[in-house]
Amino acid sequence: MSQKNPLISNEKKSSLFVFQKVNYQLFIVSIVIVAIGFFLMMGTEDIYSFAKITLAPLVVILGFAVGFIAILYKPKNKNI
């Protein structure tokens, strides 16, 4: 019977996560950008203002693009 060592090295522990720290940071930035876009869309100006019709949808699309990049981004390993 072989017993597994309960202590896992940092290298093996970091490999348990699917994403790196940079991916999570980019994903949080994308959530903030999307929230800003929806906040712009919610403004108190008239319904046909530039901010609601043009700027807000572009900001939301930019936020989704950053989220897509956050999922696909693979940081380079400096150890190799």
Coordinates of C-alpha atoms in Angstrom, one line a residue, residues 8-71:
I8 CA 1.8 19.2 -1.9
S9 CA 4.6 21.3 -3.3
N10 CA 3.8 24.8 -4.6
E11 CA 4.5 23.7 -8.2
K12 CA 1.8 21.0 -8.0
K13 CA -0.6 23.2 -6.0
S14 CA -0.5 25.9 -8.7
S15 CA -1.2 23.4 -11.4
L16 CA -4.5 22.5 -9.7
F17 CA -6.0 25.8 -10.9
V18 CA -7.2 26.1 -14.5
F19 CA -6.3 29.8 -14.8
Q20 CA -3.3 31.9 -13.6
K21 CA -3.6 35.1 -11.5
V22 CA -3.4 37.2 -14.6
N23 CA -6.5 35.5 -16.1
Y24 CA -8.5 36.3 -13.0
Q25 CA -7.4 39.9 -13.0
L26 CA -8.3 40.4 -16.6
F27 CA -11.7 38.8 -16.0
I28 CA -12.4 41.2 -13.1
V29 CA -11.4 44.1 -15.3
S30 CA -13.8 42.8 -18.0
I31 CA -16.7 42.6 -15.4
V32 CA -16.0 46.2 -14.4
I33 CA -16.0 47.4 -18.0
V34 CA -19.3 45.7 -18.7
A35 CA -20.8 47.2 -15.6
I36 CA -19.6 50.7 -16.7
G37 CA -21.3 50.1 -20.1
F38 CA -24.6 49.2 -18.5
F39 CA -24.3 52.2 -16.2
L40 CA -23.8 54.4 -19.2
M41 CA -26.9 52.8 -20.8
M42 CA -28.9 53.6 -17.7
G43 CA -28.2 57.3 -17.7
T44 CA -30.8 60.0 -17.0
E45 CA -30.4 61.8 -20.4
D46 CA -32.9 61.4 -23.2
I47 CA -33.2 58.0 -24.9
Y48 CA -31.5 59.0 -28.1
S49 CA -28.3 60.4 -26.6
F50 CA -24.9 59.5 -27.9
A51 CA -24.0 57.8 -24.6
K52 CA -26.9 55.4 -24.7
I53 CA -27.1 54.6 -28.4
T54 CA -23.4 54.4 -29.4
L55 CA -21.0 54.6 -26.5
A56 CA -22.6 52.2 -24.0
P57 CA -23.0 49.3 -26.4
L58 CA -19.4 49.7 -27.6
V59 CA -18.1 49.7 -24.0
V60 CA -20.2 46.6 -23.2
I61 CA -18.8 44.8 -26.3
L62 CA -15.3 45.9 -25.3
G63 CA -15.9 44.4 -21.9
F64 CA -17.0 41.1 -23.4
A65 CA -13.9 41.1 -25.6
V66 CA -11.6 41.6 -22.6
G67 CA -13.4 38.6 -20.9
F68 CA -12.9 36.5 -24.0
I69 CA -9.2 37.4 -24.0
A70 CA -9.0 36.6 -20.2
I71 CA -10.3 33.1 -20.9

